[in-house]
Short mmCIF file of C-alpha atoms in Angstrom, two decimals:
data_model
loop_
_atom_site.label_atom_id
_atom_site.label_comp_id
_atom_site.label_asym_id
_atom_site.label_seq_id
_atom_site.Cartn_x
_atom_site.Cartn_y
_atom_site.Cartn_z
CA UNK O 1 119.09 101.69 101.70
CA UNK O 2 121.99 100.48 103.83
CA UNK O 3 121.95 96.66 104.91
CA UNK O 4 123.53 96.26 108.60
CA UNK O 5 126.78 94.07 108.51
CA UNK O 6 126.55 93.58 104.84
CA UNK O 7 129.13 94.31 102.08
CA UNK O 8 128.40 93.40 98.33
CA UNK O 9 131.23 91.10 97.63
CA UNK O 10 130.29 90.81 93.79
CA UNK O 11 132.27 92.27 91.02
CA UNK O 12 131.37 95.03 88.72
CA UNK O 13 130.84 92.93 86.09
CA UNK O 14 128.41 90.59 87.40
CA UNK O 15 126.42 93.36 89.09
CA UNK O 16 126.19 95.36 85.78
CA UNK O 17 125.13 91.95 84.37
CA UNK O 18 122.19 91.23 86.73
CA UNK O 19 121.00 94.81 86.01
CA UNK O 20 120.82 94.70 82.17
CA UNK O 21 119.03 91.03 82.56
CA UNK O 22 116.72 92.28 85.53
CA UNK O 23 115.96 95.07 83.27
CA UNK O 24 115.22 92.59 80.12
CA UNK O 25 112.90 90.13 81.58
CA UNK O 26 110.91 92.56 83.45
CA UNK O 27 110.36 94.13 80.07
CA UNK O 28 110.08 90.97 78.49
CA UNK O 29 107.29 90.01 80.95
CA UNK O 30 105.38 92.83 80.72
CA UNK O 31 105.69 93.62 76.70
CA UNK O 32 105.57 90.17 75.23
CA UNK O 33 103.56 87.93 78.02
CA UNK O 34 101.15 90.76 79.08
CA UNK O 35 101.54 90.50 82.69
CA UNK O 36 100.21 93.62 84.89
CA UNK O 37 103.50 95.97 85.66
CA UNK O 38 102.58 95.54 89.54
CA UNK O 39 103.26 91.87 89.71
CA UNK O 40 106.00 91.47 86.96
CA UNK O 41 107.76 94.95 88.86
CA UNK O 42 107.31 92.38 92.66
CA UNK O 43 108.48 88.97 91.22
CA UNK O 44 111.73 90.93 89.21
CA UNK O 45 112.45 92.95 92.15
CA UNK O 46 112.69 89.85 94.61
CA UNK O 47 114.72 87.64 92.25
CA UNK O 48 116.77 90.55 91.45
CA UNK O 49 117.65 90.85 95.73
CA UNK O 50 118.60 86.80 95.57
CA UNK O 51 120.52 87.15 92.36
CA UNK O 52 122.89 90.18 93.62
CA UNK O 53 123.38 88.14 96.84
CA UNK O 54 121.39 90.54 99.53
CA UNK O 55 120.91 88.43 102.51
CA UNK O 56 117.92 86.55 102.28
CA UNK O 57 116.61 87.78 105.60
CA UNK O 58 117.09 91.58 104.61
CA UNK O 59 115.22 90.74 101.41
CA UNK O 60 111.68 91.21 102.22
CA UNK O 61 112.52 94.33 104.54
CA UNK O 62 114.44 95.79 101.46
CA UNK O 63 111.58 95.41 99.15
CA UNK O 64 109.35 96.72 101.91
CA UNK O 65 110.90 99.72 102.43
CA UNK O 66 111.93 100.97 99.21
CA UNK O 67 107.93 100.30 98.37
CA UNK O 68 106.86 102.05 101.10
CA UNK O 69 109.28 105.22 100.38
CA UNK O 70 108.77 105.55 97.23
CA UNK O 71 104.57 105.56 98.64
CA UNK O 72 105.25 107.75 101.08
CA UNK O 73 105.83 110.47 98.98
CA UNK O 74 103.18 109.70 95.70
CA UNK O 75 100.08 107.97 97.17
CA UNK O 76 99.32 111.13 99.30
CA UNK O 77 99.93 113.35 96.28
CA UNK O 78 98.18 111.12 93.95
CA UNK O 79 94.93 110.67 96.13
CA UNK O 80 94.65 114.25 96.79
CA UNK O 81 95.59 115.20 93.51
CA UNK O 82 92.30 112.51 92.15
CA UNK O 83 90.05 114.16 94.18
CA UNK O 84 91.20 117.53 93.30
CA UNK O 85 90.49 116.69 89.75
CA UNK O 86 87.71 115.17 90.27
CA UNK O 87 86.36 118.38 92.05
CA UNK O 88 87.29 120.70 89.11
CA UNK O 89 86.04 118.34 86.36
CA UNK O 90 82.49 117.76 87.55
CA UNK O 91 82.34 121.46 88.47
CA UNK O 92 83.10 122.41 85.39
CA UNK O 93 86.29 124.32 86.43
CA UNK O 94 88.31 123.14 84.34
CA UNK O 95 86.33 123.81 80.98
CA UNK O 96 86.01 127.29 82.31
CA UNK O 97 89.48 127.70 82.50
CA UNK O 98 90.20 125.41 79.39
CA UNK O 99 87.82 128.17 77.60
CA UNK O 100 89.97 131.17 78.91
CA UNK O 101 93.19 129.83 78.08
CA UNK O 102 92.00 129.31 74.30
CA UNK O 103 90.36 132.54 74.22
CA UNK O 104 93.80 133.80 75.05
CA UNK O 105 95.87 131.89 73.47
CA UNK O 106 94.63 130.40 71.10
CA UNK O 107 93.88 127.00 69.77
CA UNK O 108 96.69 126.13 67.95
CA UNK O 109 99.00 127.47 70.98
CA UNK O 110 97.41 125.60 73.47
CA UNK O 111 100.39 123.08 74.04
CA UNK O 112 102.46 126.44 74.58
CA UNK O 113 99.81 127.70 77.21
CA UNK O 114 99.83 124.87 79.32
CA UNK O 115 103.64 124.27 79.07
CA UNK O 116 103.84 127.46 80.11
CA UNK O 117 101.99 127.23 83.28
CA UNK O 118 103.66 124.06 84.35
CA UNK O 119 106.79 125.74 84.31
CA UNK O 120 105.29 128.58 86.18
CA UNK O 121 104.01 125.99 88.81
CA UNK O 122 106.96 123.72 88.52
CA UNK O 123 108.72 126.21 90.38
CA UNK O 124 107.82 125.24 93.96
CA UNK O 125 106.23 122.45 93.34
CA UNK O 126 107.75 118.43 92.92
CA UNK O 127 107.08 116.98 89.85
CA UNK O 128 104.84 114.64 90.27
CA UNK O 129 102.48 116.43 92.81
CA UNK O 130 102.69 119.81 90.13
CA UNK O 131 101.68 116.79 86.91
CA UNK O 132 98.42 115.64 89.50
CA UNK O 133 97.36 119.19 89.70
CA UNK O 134 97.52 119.73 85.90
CA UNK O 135 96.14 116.58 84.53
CA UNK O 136 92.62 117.98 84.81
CA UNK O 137 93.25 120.74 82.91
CA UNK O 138 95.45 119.32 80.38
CA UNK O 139 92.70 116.54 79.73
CA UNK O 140 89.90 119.25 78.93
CA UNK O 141 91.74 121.01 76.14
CA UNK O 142 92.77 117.69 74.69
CA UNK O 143 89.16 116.79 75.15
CA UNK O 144 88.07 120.05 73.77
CA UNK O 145 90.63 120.37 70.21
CA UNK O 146 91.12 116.33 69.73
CA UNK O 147 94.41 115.33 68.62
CA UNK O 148 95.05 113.23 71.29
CA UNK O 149 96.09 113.64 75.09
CA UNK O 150 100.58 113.56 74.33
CA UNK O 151 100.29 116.74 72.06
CA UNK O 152 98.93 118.38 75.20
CA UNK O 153 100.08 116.42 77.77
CA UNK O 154 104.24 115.93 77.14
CA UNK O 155 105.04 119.85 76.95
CA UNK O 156 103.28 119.72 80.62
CA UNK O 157 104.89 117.03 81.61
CA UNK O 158 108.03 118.02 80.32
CA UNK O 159 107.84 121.29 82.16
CA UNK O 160 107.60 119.63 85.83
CA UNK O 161 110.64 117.68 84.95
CA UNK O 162 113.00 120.62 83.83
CA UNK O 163 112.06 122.62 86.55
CA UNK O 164 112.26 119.73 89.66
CA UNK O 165 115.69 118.38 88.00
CA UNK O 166 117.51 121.81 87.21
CA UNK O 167 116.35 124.44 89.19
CA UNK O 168 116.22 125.27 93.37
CA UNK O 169 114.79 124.99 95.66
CA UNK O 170 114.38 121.10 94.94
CA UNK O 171 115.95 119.31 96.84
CA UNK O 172 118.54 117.54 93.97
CA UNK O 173 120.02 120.81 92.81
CA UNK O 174 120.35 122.53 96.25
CA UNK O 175 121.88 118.99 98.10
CA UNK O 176 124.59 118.86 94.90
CA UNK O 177 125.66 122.85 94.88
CA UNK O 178 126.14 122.15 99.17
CA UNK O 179 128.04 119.53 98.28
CA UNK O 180 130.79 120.83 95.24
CA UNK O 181 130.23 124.45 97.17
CA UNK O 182 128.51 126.42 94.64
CA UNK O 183 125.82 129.19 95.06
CA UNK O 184 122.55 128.71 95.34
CA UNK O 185 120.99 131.54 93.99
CA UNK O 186 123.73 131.53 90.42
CA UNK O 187 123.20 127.72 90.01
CA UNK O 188 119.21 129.32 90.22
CA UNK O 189 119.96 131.78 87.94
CA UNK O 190 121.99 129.91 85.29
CA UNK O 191 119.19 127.17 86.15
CA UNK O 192 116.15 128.72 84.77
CA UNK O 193 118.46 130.30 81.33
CA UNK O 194 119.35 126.32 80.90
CA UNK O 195 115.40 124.66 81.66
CA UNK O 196 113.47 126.88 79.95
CA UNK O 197 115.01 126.53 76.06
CA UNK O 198 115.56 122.81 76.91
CA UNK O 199 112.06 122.73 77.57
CA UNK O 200 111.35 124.46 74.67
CA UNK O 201 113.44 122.35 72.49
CA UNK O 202 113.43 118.56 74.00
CA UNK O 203 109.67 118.89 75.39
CA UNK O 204 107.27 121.33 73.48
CA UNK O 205 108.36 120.91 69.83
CA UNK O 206 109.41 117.38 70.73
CA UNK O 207 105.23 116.64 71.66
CA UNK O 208 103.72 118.24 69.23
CA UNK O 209 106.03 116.24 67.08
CA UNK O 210 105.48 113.36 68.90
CA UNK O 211 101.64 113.89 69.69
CA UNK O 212 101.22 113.85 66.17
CA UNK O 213 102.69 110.35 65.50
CA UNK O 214 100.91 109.32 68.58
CA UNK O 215 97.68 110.30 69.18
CA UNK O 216 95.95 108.44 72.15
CA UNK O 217 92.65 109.38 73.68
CA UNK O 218 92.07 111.20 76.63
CA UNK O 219 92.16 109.06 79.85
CA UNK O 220 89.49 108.52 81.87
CA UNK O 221 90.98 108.37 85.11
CA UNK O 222 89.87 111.61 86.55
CA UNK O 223 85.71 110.79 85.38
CA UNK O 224 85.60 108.39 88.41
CA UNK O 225 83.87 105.78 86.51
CA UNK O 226 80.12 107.20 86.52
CA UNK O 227 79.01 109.82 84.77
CA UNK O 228 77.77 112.99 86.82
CA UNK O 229 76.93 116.06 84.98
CA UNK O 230 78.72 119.26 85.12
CA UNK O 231 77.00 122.43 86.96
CA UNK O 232 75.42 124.28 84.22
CA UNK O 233 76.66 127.37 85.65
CA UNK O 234 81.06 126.53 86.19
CA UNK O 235 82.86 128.63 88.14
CA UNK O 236 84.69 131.41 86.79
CA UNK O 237 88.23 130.93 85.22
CA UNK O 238 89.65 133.16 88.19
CA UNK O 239 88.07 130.90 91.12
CA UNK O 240 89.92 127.73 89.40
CA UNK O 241 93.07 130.10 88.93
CA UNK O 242 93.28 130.81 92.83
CA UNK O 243 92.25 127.44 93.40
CA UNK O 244 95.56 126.23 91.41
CA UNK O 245 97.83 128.89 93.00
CA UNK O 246 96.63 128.41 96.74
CA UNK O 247 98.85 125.12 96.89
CA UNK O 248 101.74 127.16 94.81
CA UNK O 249 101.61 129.90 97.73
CA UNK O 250 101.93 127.69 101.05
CA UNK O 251 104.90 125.30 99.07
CA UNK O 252 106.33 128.56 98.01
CA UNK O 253 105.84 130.04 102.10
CA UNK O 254 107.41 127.14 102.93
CA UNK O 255 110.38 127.37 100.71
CA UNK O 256 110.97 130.98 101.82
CA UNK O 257 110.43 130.24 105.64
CA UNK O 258 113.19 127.37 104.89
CA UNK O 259 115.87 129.81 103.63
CA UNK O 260 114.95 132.48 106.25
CA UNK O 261 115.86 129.55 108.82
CA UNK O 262 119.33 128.43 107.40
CA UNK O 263 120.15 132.16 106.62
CA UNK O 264 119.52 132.94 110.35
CA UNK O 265 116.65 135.70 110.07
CA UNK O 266 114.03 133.76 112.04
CA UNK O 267 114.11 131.48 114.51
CA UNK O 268 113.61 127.59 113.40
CA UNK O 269 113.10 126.11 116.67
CA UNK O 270 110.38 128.12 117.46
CA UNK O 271 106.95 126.83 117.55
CA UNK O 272 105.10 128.87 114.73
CA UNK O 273 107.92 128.26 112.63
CA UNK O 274 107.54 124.29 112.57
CA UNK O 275 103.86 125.01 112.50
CA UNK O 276 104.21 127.23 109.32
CA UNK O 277 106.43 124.63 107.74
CA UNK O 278 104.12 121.94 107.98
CA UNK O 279 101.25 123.41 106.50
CA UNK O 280 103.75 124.55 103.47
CA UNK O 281 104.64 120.48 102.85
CA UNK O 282 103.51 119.71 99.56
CA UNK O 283 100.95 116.95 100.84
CA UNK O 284 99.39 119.61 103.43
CA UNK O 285 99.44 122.11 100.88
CA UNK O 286 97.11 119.56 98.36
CA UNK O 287 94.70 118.52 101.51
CA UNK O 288 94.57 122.41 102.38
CA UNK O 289 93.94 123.03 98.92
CA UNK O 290 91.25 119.79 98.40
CA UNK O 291 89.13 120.96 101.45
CA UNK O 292 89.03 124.33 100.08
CA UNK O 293 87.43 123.24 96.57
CA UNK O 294 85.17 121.33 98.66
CA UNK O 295 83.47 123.76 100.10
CA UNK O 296 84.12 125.95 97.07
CA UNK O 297 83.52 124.01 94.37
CA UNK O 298 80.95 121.81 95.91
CA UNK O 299 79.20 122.87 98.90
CA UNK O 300 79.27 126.56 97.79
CA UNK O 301 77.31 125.63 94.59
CA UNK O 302 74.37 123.49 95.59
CA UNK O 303 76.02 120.22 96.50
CA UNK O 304 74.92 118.13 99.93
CA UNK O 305 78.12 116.90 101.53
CA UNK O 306 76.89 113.24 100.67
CA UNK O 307 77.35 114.05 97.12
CA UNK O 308 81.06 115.69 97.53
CA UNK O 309 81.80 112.60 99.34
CA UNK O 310 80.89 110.45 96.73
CA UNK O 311 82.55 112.38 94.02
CA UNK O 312 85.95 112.30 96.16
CA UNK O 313 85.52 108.43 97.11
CA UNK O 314 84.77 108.21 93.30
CA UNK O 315 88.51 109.33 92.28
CA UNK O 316 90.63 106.96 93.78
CA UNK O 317 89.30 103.62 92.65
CA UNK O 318 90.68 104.46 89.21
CA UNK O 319 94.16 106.05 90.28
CA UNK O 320 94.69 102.68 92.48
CA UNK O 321 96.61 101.05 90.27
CA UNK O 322 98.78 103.63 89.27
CA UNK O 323 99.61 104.22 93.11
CA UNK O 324 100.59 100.58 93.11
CA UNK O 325 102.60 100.28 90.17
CA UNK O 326 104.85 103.15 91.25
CA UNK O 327 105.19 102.34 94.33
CA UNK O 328 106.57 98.93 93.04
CA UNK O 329 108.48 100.84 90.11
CA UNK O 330 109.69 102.62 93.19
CA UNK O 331 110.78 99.00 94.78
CA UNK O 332 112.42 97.93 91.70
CA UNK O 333 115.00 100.98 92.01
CA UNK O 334 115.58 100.48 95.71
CA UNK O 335 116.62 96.70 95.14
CA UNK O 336 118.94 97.53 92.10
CA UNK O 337 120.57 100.38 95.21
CA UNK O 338 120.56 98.21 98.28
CA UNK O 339 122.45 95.83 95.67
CA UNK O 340 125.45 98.06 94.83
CA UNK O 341 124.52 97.67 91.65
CA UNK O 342 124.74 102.04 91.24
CA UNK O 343 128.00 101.82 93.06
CA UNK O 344 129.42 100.14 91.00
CA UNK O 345 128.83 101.42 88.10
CA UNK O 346 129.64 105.02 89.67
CA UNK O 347 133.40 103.25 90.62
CA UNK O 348 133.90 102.11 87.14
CA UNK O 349 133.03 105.45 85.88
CA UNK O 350 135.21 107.35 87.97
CA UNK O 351 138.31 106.20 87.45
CA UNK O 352 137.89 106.51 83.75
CA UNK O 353 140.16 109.56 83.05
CA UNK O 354 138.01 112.47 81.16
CA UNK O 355 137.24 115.93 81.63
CA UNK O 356 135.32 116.63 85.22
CA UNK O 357 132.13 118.18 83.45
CA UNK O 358 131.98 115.18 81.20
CA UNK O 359 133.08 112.59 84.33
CA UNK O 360 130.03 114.54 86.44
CA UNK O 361 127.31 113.82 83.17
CA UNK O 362 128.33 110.22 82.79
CA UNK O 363 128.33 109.19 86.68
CA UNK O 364 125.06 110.90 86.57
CA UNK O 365 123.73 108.85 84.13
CA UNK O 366 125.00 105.92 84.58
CA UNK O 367 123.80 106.31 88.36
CA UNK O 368 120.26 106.82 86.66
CA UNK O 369 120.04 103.93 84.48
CA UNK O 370 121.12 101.61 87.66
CA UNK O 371 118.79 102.85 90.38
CA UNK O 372 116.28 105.11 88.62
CA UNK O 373 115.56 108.09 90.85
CA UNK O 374 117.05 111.21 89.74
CA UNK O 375 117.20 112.60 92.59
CA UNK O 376 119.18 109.95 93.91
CA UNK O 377 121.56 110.22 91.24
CA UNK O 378 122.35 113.73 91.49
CA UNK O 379 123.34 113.72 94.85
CA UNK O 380 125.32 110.53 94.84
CA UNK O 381 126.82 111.38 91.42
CA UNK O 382 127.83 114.99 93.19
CA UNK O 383 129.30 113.17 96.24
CA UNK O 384 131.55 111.36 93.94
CA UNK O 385 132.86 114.11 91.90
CA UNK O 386 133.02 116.43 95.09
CA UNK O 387 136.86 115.33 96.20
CA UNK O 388 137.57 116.45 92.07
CA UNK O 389 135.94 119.58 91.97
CA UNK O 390 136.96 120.89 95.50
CA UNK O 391 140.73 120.37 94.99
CA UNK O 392 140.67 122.37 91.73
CA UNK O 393 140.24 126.31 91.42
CA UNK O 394 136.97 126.46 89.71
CA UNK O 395 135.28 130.05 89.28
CA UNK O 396 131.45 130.49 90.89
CA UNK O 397 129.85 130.34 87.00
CA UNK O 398 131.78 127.18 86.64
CA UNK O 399 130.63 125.39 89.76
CA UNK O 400 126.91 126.22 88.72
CA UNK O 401 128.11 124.76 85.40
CA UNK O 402 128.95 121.48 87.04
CA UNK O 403 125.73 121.44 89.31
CA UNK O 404 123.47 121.57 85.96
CA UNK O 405 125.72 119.25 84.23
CA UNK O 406 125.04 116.31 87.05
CA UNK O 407 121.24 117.41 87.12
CA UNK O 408 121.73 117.00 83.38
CA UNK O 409 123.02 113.22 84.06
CA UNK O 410 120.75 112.77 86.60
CA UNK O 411 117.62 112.95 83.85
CA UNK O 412 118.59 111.48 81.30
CA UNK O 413 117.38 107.78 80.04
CA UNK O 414 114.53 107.31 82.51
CA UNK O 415 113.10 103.72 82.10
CA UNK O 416 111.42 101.05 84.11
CA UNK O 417 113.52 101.25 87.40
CA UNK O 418 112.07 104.69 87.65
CA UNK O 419 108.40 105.79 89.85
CA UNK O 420 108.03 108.46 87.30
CA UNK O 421 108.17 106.33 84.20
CA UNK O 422 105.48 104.63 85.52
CA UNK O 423 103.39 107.53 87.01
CA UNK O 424 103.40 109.48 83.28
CA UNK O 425 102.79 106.28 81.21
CA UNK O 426 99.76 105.28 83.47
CA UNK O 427 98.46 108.65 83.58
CA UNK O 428 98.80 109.03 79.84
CA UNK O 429 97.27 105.65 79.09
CA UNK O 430 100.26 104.60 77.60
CA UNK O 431 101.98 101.01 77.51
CA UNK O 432 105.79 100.30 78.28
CA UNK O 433 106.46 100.16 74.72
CA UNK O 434 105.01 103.40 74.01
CA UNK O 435 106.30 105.20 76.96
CA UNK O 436 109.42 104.02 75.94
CA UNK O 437 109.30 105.28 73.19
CA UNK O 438 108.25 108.96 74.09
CA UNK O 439 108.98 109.51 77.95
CA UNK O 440 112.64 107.54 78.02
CA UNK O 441 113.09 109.59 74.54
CA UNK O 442 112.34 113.11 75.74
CA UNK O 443 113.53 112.72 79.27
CA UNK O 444 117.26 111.68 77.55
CA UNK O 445 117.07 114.76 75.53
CA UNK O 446 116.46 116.84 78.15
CA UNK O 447 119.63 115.27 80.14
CA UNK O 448 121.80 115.86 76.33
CA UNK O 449 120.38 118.88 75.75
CA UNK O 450 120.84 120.20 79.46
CA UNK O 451 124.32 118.85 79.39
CA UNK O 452 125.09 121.05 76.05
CA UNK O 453 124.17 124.30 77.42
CA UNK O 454 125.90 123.88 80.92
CA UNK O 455 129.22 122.43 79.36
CA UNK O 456 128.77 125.91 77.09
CA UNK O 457 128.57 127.95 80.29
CA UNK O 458 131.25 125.84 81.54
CA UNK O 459 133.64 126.50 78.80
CA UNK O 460 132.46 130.04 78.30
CA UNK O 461 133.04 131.30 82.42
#
């Protein structure tokens, strides 16, 4: 965020300074002195705002608002997301489909499987609303084989990423090839030949290889805290399959009804259109999607509405915290950008002489590592190589090179500043320390990996 009638007077140096020792207590706080992320995440975040010199009556407001933005778009998705589990786990829905998948598949390529399908869903939808959807089914088959919930749950995981980071229609890929002027549907193209091997690579080989070092047990967030049995009769694999596409179809309507605006073939002032749109947002989409189990998977099969309620009110007690912790994670990031803190790292970067493709990767990073969101690095990192790019004769191929090269950037090294870290590590059960050591890892091989294969295609066009 933007502070009214205040420019950061600090130096480069001291900024980067504050960020590396913001960065070290907060994990010093929360590794070595055990105390909860949510309150060592507040107190870091607010001495963080005095020590880069933000205004001590834009402070609170700053802290506020990056908290609440960062809320605004993962409490809704979370919630829903709970309840939606919850719904398919007590109905036994996801067993059924757990059992179909390994009938098809296979035990031993059940990792693949649901990899797979997250890329499949990953399409449309943002990462962490697609991850909430999953979880239920990713925690049965680790349930069901044992070997704990990472060998399963990273090549998931990992799918959501590589698709919301590389490939349109989300929103960091499409604002960045606006910006340097490249096409949409190439950068798409070349998008999905560079995500799905680096998913391959840096994500499913990576957790089985991982899962096996680490082997945690399945999370109980989605059981609600009391037991309730499952229906003795589930529903069918297919129910829980068009249960896990409806949400798919209305993002997907929504994306379509989006280009069909900008491209000029409808109408987007007209009522039905902004009516359509809204029920394609990805949070409609979920509470479409978590009234229709409701009926389906509860009322349908036996269940008084007083019980359904229950079950739902049951899933959010446990997902509380996690809502709060990256909401703050969230806050954290917003503090270390209100600060100039990414700026300044960005202007240090750029005039550093090297090769554009490299100069895009590095800003992207480095942008990353400051502020956390990815999202918010790609599209700042873009902006700053745009004047570069535009004033050079660069062929279509190589444009979408240099799109997936800052997406690349923008992935890579995702730590504590970042709502996601926080989101997979709770979900997972893990600690800082372990999500450290298997998140931050495979999330910076997917940036050096994704950054190989577009410099390739950049070199190659």
């Amino acid at each position: 965020m933007n502070i009214d009638g205040w420019t950061q007077t600090m130096g480069s140096g001291p900024l980067l300074g504050i960020a590396a020792a913001a960065i070290a207590v907060l994990l010093f706080l929360i590794i070595k002195l055990r105390v909860h992320a949510f309150l060592a995440l507040v107190v870091v975040s607010l001495a963080t705002a005095f020590a880069a010199g933000i205004p001590a009556g834009s402070i609170i407001d700053t802290l506020t608002e990056s908290f609440g933005s960062t809320l605004a778009s993962v409490a809704l998705l979370v919630g829903l997301g709970a309840m939606f589990g919850r719904l398919l786990e007590v109905s036994g829905g996801a067993q059924s489909l757990t059992d179909t998948l390994l009938n098809r598949f296979g035990e031993r390529r059940a990792p693949l499987a649901l990899g797979i399908a997250s890329l499949i869903f990953g399409f449309p939808i943002f990462f962490d609303a697609g991850l909430v959807v999953m979880l239920p089914i990713v925690f049965a088959v680790a349930r069901r084989l044992g070997g704990g919930v990472l060998r399963y749950g990273l090549p998931a995981a990992g799918a959501f990423s590589v698709m919301h980071i590389f490939v349109p229609p989300h929103p960091g890929p499409v604002a960045a090839s606006g910006l340097l002027g490249a096409d949409v549907g190439l950068v798409l193209a070349f998008a999905l030949v560079t995500a799905v091997p680096t998913w391959y690579v840096t994500s499913y080989l990576y957790g089985l290889w991982a899962g096996k070092r680490i082997v945690l047990p399945v999370p109980e967030l989605l059981n609600g805290g009391s037991p309730v049995e499952q229906d003795d009769n589930p529903p069918p694999a297919r129910t829980v399959i068009s249960l896990l596409l409806l949400p798919l179809l209305l993002i997907f309507a929504n994306t379509g009804l989006n280009t069909a605006g900008e491209a000029g073939w409808v109408d987007s002032d007209a009522g039905w259109f902004q009516v359509a749109r809204a029920l394609g947002d990805t949070s409609v989409a979920l509470l479409i999607t978590v009234f229709v189990a409701t009926y389906v998977l509860g009322t349908r099969r036996g269940r008084s509405q007083e019980v359904v309620e229950k079950l739902l009110d049951s899933a959010l007690g446990p997902v509380c915290a996690i809502i709060l912790i990256t909401g703050a994670g969230g806050m954290f990031g917003g503090v270390l950008q209100a600060s100039g803190i990414g700026d300044a790292l960005a202007g240090v970067m750029s005039n550093i002489g090297m090769p554009v493709i490299v100069a895009a990767y590095v800003i992207a990073t480095v942008i990353r590592v400051a502020q956390g969101s990815a999202t918010v690095a790609l599209t700042t990192a873009a902006g700053l190589v745009q004047p570069v790019v535009l004033e050079q004769d660069f062929s279509s191929v190589q444009l979408a090179a240099l799109v997936l090269a800052l997406a690349a950037g923008s992935v890579t090294a995702g730590h504590v500043n970042d709502s996601g870290f926080w989101l997979v590590g709770r979900f997972f059960g893990m600690d800082v320390k372990t999500t450290l050591k298997t998140w931050t890892v495979m999330q910076t091989t997917i940036g050096l990996m994704g950054f190989a294969l577009s410099s390739l295609l950049f070199v190659l066009a």
